[in-house]
Amino acid sequence: MDLDDRTRVADVMSTPLETIGAEAPLREVARRMRDEEISALVVTTGGGCIVTQSDVVGAVADGRDPEATTVREVMTDDVETVTPDLMMQEVAAMMTMYGVKHLPVVDDDYVGMVSSTDIAEHLS
C-alpha cells in the first residue's frame, strides 16, 4: 500500500451497515449474505460481535443444523473496531496483525464495515 495514500476508512467502508439479531438462525444469515453479496454482519447484541461467512461455514462443516443453530452460538465476539478517520494503511496492518478480514467502523455508534475486499478494491 502506498505510504503517501491519505485515504481514510470513511472513503471506502461499506454502508449502510448490515446487522442481524443474535437469535436469528444460521440459514437466515447465509441467505442475507448471499442476497446482499456481503460476507459479515454486525450482531445487534450491544457487545462488539459479528458473524462472518467463516463462522457459518465452520458451523455447517461441524454438522450444526442451520435452522436450529443461532447466530449467538457461532458469532465472533469482542471484535476490534476502527474509526472512520483512520488511514487505510493502518486498517490493513490491523487486519494482518489480528488475522481478520472485517472490522466494524464505529463513530459513537456502528456506522459501517471495512473489509479486506474494500482494501483490495481501493488498491486496484
mmCIF file with all atom_site columns, C-alpha atoms in Angstrom:
data_model
loop_
_atom_site.group_PDB
_atom_site.id
_atom_site.type_symbol
_atom_site.label_atom_id
_atom_site.label_alt_id
_atom_site.label_comp_id
_atom_site.label_asym_id
_atom_site.label_entity_id
_atom_site.label_seq_id
_atom_site.pdbx_PDB_ins_code
_atom_site.Cartn_x
_atom_site.Cartn_y
_atom_site.Cartn_z
_atom_site.occupancy
_atom_site.B_iso_or_equiv
_atom_site.pdbx_formal_charge
_atom_site.auth_seq_id
_atom_site.auth_comp_id
_atom_site.auth_asym_id
_atom_site.auth_atom_id
_atom_site.pdbx_PDB_model_num
ATOM 1   C CA . MET A 1 1   ? 0.000   0.000   0.000  1.00 0.00 ? 1   MET A CA 1
ATOM 2   C CA . ASP A 1 2   ? 1.319   3.440   -0.934 1.00 0.00 ? 2   ASP A CA 1
ATOM 3   C CA . LEU A 1 3   ? 2.537   5.145   2.232  1.00 0.00 ? 3   LEU A CA 1
ATOM 4   C CA . ASP A 1 4   ? 1.607   8.533   0.736  1.00 0.00 ? 4   ASP A CA 1
ATOM 5   C CA . ASP A 1 5   ? -2.008  7.373   0.313  1.00 0.00 ? 5   ASP A CA 1
ATOM 6   C CA . ARG A 1 6   ? -4.204  9.543   2.548  1.00 0.00 ? 6   ARG A CA 1
ATOM 7   C CA . THR A 1 7   ? -7.374  7.503   2.037  1.00 0.00 ? 7   THR A CA 1
ATOM 8   C CA . ARG A 1 8   ? -9.450  7.091   5.165  1.00 0.00 ? 8   ARG A CA 1
ATOM 9   C CA . VAL A 1 9   ? -11.841 4.349   6.217  1.00 0.00 ? 9   VAL A CA 1
ATOM 10  C CA . ALA A 1 10  ? -14.837 6.627   5.586  1.00 0.00 ? 10  ALA A CA 1
ATOM 11  C CA . ASP A 1 11  ? -13.848 6.776   1.901  1.00 0.00 ? 11  ASP A CA 1
ATOM 12  C CA . VAL A 1 12  ? -14.042 3.006   1.324  1.00 0.00 ? 12  VAL A CA 1
ATOM 13  C CA . MET A 1 13  ? -16.209 1.451   4.056  1.00 0.00 ? 13  MET A CA 1
ATOM 14  C CA . SER A 1 14  ? -19.415 -0.357  3.197  1.00 0.00 ? 14  SER A CA 1
ATOM 15  C CA . THR A 1 15  ? -22.618 1.402   4.192  1.00 0.00 ? 15  THR A CA 1
ATOM 16  C CA . PRO A 1 16  ? -25.316 1.121   5.241  1.00 0.00 ? 16  PRO A CA 1
ATOM 17  C CA . LEU A 1 17  ? -24.260 -1.224  7.993  1.00 0.00 ? 17  LEU A CA 1
ATOM 18  C CA . GLU A 1 18  ? -25.932 -4.616  7.777  1.00 0.00 ? 18  GLU A CA 1
ATOM 19  C CA . THR A 1 19  ? -26.985 -6.126  11.116 1.00 0.00 ? 19  THR A CA 1
ATOM 20  C CA . ILE A 1 20  ? -28.675 -9.259  12.419 1.00 0.00 ? 20  ILE A CA 1
ATOM 21  C CA . GLY A 1 21  ? -30.101 -10.351 15.761 1.00 0.00 ? 21  GLY A CA 1
ATOM 22  C CA . ALA A 1 22  ? -28.247 -12.833 17.951 1.00 0.00 ? 22  ALA A CA 1
ATOM 23  C CA . GLU A 1 23  ? -31.179 -15.268 17.961 1.00 0.00 ? 23  GLU A CA 1
ATOM 24  C CA . ALA A 1 24  ? -31.506 -15.466 14.162 1.00 0.00 ? 24  ALA A CA 1
ATOM 25  C CA . PRO A 1 25  ? -30.886 -18.919 12.660 1.00 0.00 ? 25  PRO A CA 1
ATOM 26  C CA . LEU A 1 26  ? -27.791 -19.501 10.536 1.00 0.00 ? 26  LEU A CA 1
ATOM 27  C CA . ARG A 1 27  ? -29.966 -20.158 7.489  1.00 0.00 ? 27  ARG A CA 1
ATOM 28  C CA . GLU A 1 28  ? -31.117 -16.517 7.662  1.00 0.00 ? 28  GLU A CA 1
ATOM 29  C CA . VAL A 1 29  ? -27.503 -15.345 7.943  1.00 0.00 ? 29  VAL A CA 1
ATOM 30  C CA . ALA A 1 30  ? -26.490 -17.385 4.889  1.00 0.00 ? 30  ALA A CA 1
ATOM 31  C CA . ARG A 1 31  ? -29.480 -16.140 2.872  1.00 0.00 ? 31  ARG A CA 1
ATOM 32  C CA . ARG A 1 32  ? -28.793 -12.486 3.712  1.00 0.00 ? 32  ARG A CA 1
ATOM 33  C CA . MET A 1 33  ? -25.103 -12.807 2.917  1.00 0.00 ? 33  MET A CA 1
ATOM 34  C CA . ARG A 1 34  ? -25.927 -14.365 -0.439 1.00 0.00 ? 34  ARG A CA 1
ATOM 35  C CA . ASP A 1 35  ? -28.719 -11.946 -1.328 1.00 0.00 ? 35  ASP A CA 1
ATOM 36  C CA . GLU A 1 36  ? -26.822 -8.828  -0.254 1.00 0.00 ? 36  GLU A CA 1
ATOM 37  C CA . GLU A 1 37  ? -23.443 -10.071 -1.519 1.00 0.00 ? 37  GLU A CA 1
ATOM 38  C CA . ILE A 1 38  ? -21.704 -9.465  1.806  1.00 0.00 ? 38  ILE A CA 1
ATOM 39  C CA . SER A 1 39  ? -19.564 -11.679 3.990  1.00 0.00 ? 39  SER A CA 1
ATOM 40  C CA . ALA A 1 40  ? -20.179 -10.333 7.507  1.00 0.00 ? 40  ALA A CA 1
ATOM 41  C CA . LEU A 1 41  ? -22.983 -8.882  9.605  1.00 0.00 ? 41  LEU A CA 1
ATOM 42  C CA . VAL A 1 42  ? -22.773 -6.940  12.860 1.00 0.00 ? 42  VAL A CA 1
ATOM 43  C CA . VAL A 1 43  ? -24.739 -8.728  15.584 1.00 0.00 ? 43  VAL A CA 1
ATOM 44  C CA . THR A 1 44  ? -27.103 -6.463  17.494 1.00 0.00 ? 44  THR A CA 1
ATOM 45  C CA . THR A 1 45  ? -26.132 -7.589  20.981 1.00 0.00 ? 45  THR A CA 1
ATOM 46  C CA . GLY A 1 46  ? -24.548 -4.314  22.031 1.00 0.00 ? 46  GLY A CA 1
ATOM 47  C CA . GLY A 1 47  ? -21.215 -6.002  22.588 1.00 0.00 ? 47  GLY A CA 1
ATOM 48  C CA . GLY A 1 48  ? -18.979 -5.766  19.521 1.00 0.00 ? 48  GLY A CA 1
ATOM 49  C CA . CYS A 1 49  ? -19.898 -9.029  17.799 1.00 0.00 ? 49  CYS A CA 1
ATOM 50  C CA . ILE A 1 50  ? -20.010 -10.056 14.151 1.00 0.00 ? 50  ILE A CA 1
ATOM 51  C CA . VAL A 1 51  ? -20.953 -13.189 12.259 1.00 0.00 ? 51  VAL A CA 1
ATOM 52  C CA . THR A 1 52  ? -18.909 -13.993 9.169  1.00 0.00 ? 52  THR A CA 1
ATOM 53  C CA . GLN A 1 53  ? -19.047 -16.434 6.294  1.00 0.00 ? 53  GLN A CA 1
ATOM 54  C CA . SER A 1 54  ? -16.245 -18.333 8.031  1.00 0.00 ? 54  SER A CA 1
ATOM 55  C CA . ASP A 1 55  ? -18.376 -18.672 11.169 1.00 0.00 ? 55  ASP A CA 1
ATOM 56  C CA . VAL A 1 56  ? -21.278 -20.059 9.116  1.00 0.00 ? 56  VAL A CA 1
ATOM 57  C CA . VAL A 1 57  ? -19.112 -22.440 7.066  1.00 0.00 ? 57  VAL A CA 1
ATOM 58  C CA . GLY A 1 58  ? -17.402 -23.708 10.228 1.00 0.00 ? 58  GLY A CA 1
ATOM 59  C CA . ALA A 1 59  ? -20.720 -24.423 11.907 1.00 0.00 ? 59  ALA A CA 1
ATOM 60  C CA . VAL A 1 60  ? -22.100 -26.282 8.894  1.00 0.00 ? 60  VAL A CA 1
ATOM 61  C CA . ALA A 1 61  ? -18.852 -28.241 8.478  1.00 0.00 ? 61  ALA A CA 1
ATOM 62  C CA . ASP A 1 62  ? -19.175 -29.283 12.134 1.00 0.00 ? 62  ASP A CA 1
ATOM 63  C CA . GLY A 1 63  ? -22.637 -30.707 11.381 1.00 0.00 ? 63  GLY A CA 1
ATOM 64  C CA . ARG A 1 64  ? -24.711 -27.997 13.034 1.00 0.00 ? 64  ARG A CA 1
ATOM 65  C CA . ASP A 1 65  ? -28.271 -27.597 11.820 1.00 0.00 ? 65  ASP A CA 1
ATOM 66  C CA . PRO A 1 66  ? -28.556 -24.196 10.062 1.00 0.00 ? 66  PRO A CA 1
ATOM 67  C CA . GLU A 1 67  ? -32.203 -23.923 11.116 1.00 0.00 ? 67  GLU A CA 1
ATOM 68  C CA . ALA A 1 68  ? -31.626 -24.744 14.804 1.00 0.00 ? 68  ALA A CA 1
ATOM 69  C CA . THR A 1 69  ? -28.247 -23.043 15.350 1.00 0.00 ? 69  THR A CA 1
ATOM 70  C CA . THR A 1 70  ? -28.403 -19.358 16.239 1.00 0.00 ? 70  THR A CA 1
ATOM 71  C CA . VAL A 1 71  ? -26.013 -16.535 15.482 1.00 0.00 ? 71  VAL A CA 1
ATOM 72  C CA . ARG A 1 72  ? -25.180 -16.305 19.203 1.00 0.00 ? 72  ARG A CA 1
ATOM 73  C CA . GLU A 1 73  ? -23.763 -19.843 19.118 1.00 0.00 ? 73  GLU A CA 1
ATOM 74  C CA . VAL A 1 74  ? -21.235 -19.166 16.354 1.00 0.00 ? 74  VAL A CA 1
ATOM 75  C CA . MET A 1 75  ? -20.595 -15.397 16.259 1.00 0.00 ? 75  MET A CA 1
ATOM 76  C CA . THR A 1 76  ? -17.195 -13.849 16.762 1.00 0.00 ? 76  THR A CA 1
ATOM 77  C CA . ASP A 1 77  ? -17.263 -11.675 19.853 1.00 0.00 ? 77  ASP A CA 1
ATOM 78  C CA . ASP A 1 78  ? -15.036 -8.947  21.225 1.00 0.00 ? 78  ASP A CA 1
ATOM 79  C CA . VAL A 1 79  ? -14.221 -7.751  17.702 1.00 0.00 ? 79  VAL A CA 1
ATOM 80  C CA . GLU A 1 80  ? -11.714 -4.978  17.090 1.00 0.00 ? 80  GLU A CA 1
ATOM 81  C CA . THR A 1 81  ? -13.230 -1.828  15.577 1.00 0.00 ? 81  THR A CA 1
ATOM 82  C CA . VAL A 1 82  ? -11.912 1.176   13.667 1.00 0.00 ? 82  VAL A CA 1
ATOM 83  C CA . THR A 1 83  ? -12.988 4.794   13.319 1.00 0.00 ? 83  THR A CA 1
ATOM 84  C CA . PRO A 1 84  ? -13.964 6.475   10.031 1.00 0.00 ? 84  PRO A CA 1
ATOM 85  C CA . ASP A 1 85  ? -10.942 8.798   10.136 1.00 0.00 ? 85  ASP A CA 1
ATOM 86  C CA . LEU A 1 86  ? -8.336  6.022   10.365 1.00 0.00 ? 86  LEU A CA 1
ATOM 87  C CA . MET A 1 87  ? -5.967  5.707   7.399  1.00 0.00 ? 87  MET A CA 1
ATOM 88  C CA . MET A 1 88  ? -6.364  2.634   5.206  1.00 0.00 ? 88  MET A CA 1
ATOM 89  C CA . GLN A 1 89  ? -2.738  1.519   5.685  1.00 0.00 ? 89  GLN A CA 1
ATOM 90  C CA . GLU A 1 90  ? -3.420  1.339   9.428  1.00 0.00 ? 90  GLU A CA 1
ATOM 91  C CA . VAL A 1 91  ? -6.522  -0.776  8.779  1.00 0.00 ? 91  VAL A CA 1
ATOM 92  C CA . ALA A 1 92  ? -4.563  -3.149  6.544  1.00 0.00 ? 92  ALA A CA 1
ATOM 93  C CA . ALA A 1 93  ? -1.925  -3.512  9.284  1.00 0.00 ? 93  ALA A CA 1
ATOM 94  C CA . MET A 1 94  ? -4.628  -4.212  11.898 1.00 0.00 ? 94  MET A CA 1
ATOM 95  C CA . MET A 1 95  ? -6.250  -6.888  9.723  1.00 0.00 ? 95  MET A CA 1
ATOM 96  C CA . THR A 1 96  ? -2.888  -8.568  9.262  1.00 0.00 ? 96  THR A CA 1
ATOM 97  C CA . MET A 1 97  ? -1.973  -8.291  12.949 1.00 0.00 ? 97  MET A CA 1
ATOM 98  C CA . TYR A 1 98  ? -5.315  -9.668  14.196 1.00 0.00 ? 98  TYR A CA 1
ATOM 99  C CA . GLY A 1 99  ? -5.802  -12.135 11.334 1.00 0.00 ? 99  GLY A CA 1
ATOM 100 C CA . VAL A 1 100 ? -9.256  -10.790 10.419 1.00 0.00 ? 100 VAL A CA 1
ATOM 101 C CA . LYS A 1 101 ? -10.991 -9.816  7.190  1.00 0.00 ? 101 LYS A CA 1
ATOM 102 C CA . HIS A 1 102 ? -13.654 -7.475  8.624  1.00 0.00 ? 102 HIS A CA 1
ATOM 103 C CA . LEU A 1 103 ? -13.581 -4.540  11.011 1.00 0.00 ? 103 LEU A CA 1
ATOM 104 C CA . PRO A 1 104 ? -16.744 -2.716  12.070 1.00 0.00 ? 104 PRO A CA 1
ATOM 105 C CA . VAL A 1 105 ? -16.493 1.063   11.793 1.00 0.00 ? 105 VAL A CA 1
ATOM 106 C CA . VAL A 1 106 ? -17.592 2.960   14.896 1.00 0.00 ? 106 VAL A CA 1
ATOM 107 C CA . ASP A 1 107 ? -18.226 6.670   15.340 1.00 0.00 ? 107 ASP A CA 1
ATOM 108 C CA . ASP A 1 108 ? -20.179 6.839   18.633 1.00 0.00 ? 108 ASP A CA 1
ATOM 109 C CA . ASP A 1 109 ? -22.249 4.007   17.101 1.00 0.00 ? 109 ASP A CA 1
ATOM 110 C CA . TYR A 1 110 ? -21.683 1.441   14.363 1.00 0.00 ? 110 TYR A CA 1
ATOM 111 C CA . VAL A 1 111 ? -21.668 3.238   11.004 1.00 0.00 ? 111 VAL A CA 1
ATOM 112 C CA . GLY A 1 112 ? -20.210 0.750   8.527  1.00 0.00 ? 112 GLY A CA 1
ATOM 113 C CA . MET A 1 113 ? -17.875 -2.144  7.850  1.00 0.00 ? 113 MET A CA 1
ATOM 114 C CA . VAL A 1 114 ? -14.459 -2.226  6.216  1.00 0.00 ? 114 VAL A CA 1
ATOM 115 C CA . SER A 1 115 ? -13.241 -5.486  4.734  1.00 0.00 ? 115 SER A CA 1
ATOM 116 C CA . SER A 1 116 ? -10.212 -6.928  3.029  1.00 0.00 ? 116 SER A CA 1
ATOM 117 C CA . THR A 1 117 ? -12.286 -6.733  -0.167 1.00 0.00 ? 117 THR A CA 1
ATOM 118 C CA . ASP A 1 118 ? -12.676 -2.958  0.342  1.00 0.00 ? 118 ASP A CA 1
ATOM 119 C CA . ILE A 1 119 ? -8.892  -2.685  0.681  1.00 0.00 ? 119 ILE A CA 1
ATOM 120 C CA . ALA A 1 120 ? -8.315  -4.760  -2.471 1.00 0.00 ? 120 ALA A CA 1
ATOM 121 C CA . GLU A 1 121 ? -10.802 -2.663  -4.449 1.00 0.00 ? 121 GLU A CA 1
ATOM 122 C CA . HIS A 1 122 ? -9.156  0.523   -3.180 1.00 0.00 ? 122 HIS A CA 1
ATOM 123 C CA . LEU A 1 123 ? -5.760  -0.683  -4.369 1.00 0.00 ? 123 LEU A CA 1
ATOM 124 C CA . SER A 1 124 ? -6.959  -1.706  -7.834 1.00 0.00 ? 124 SER A CA 1
#
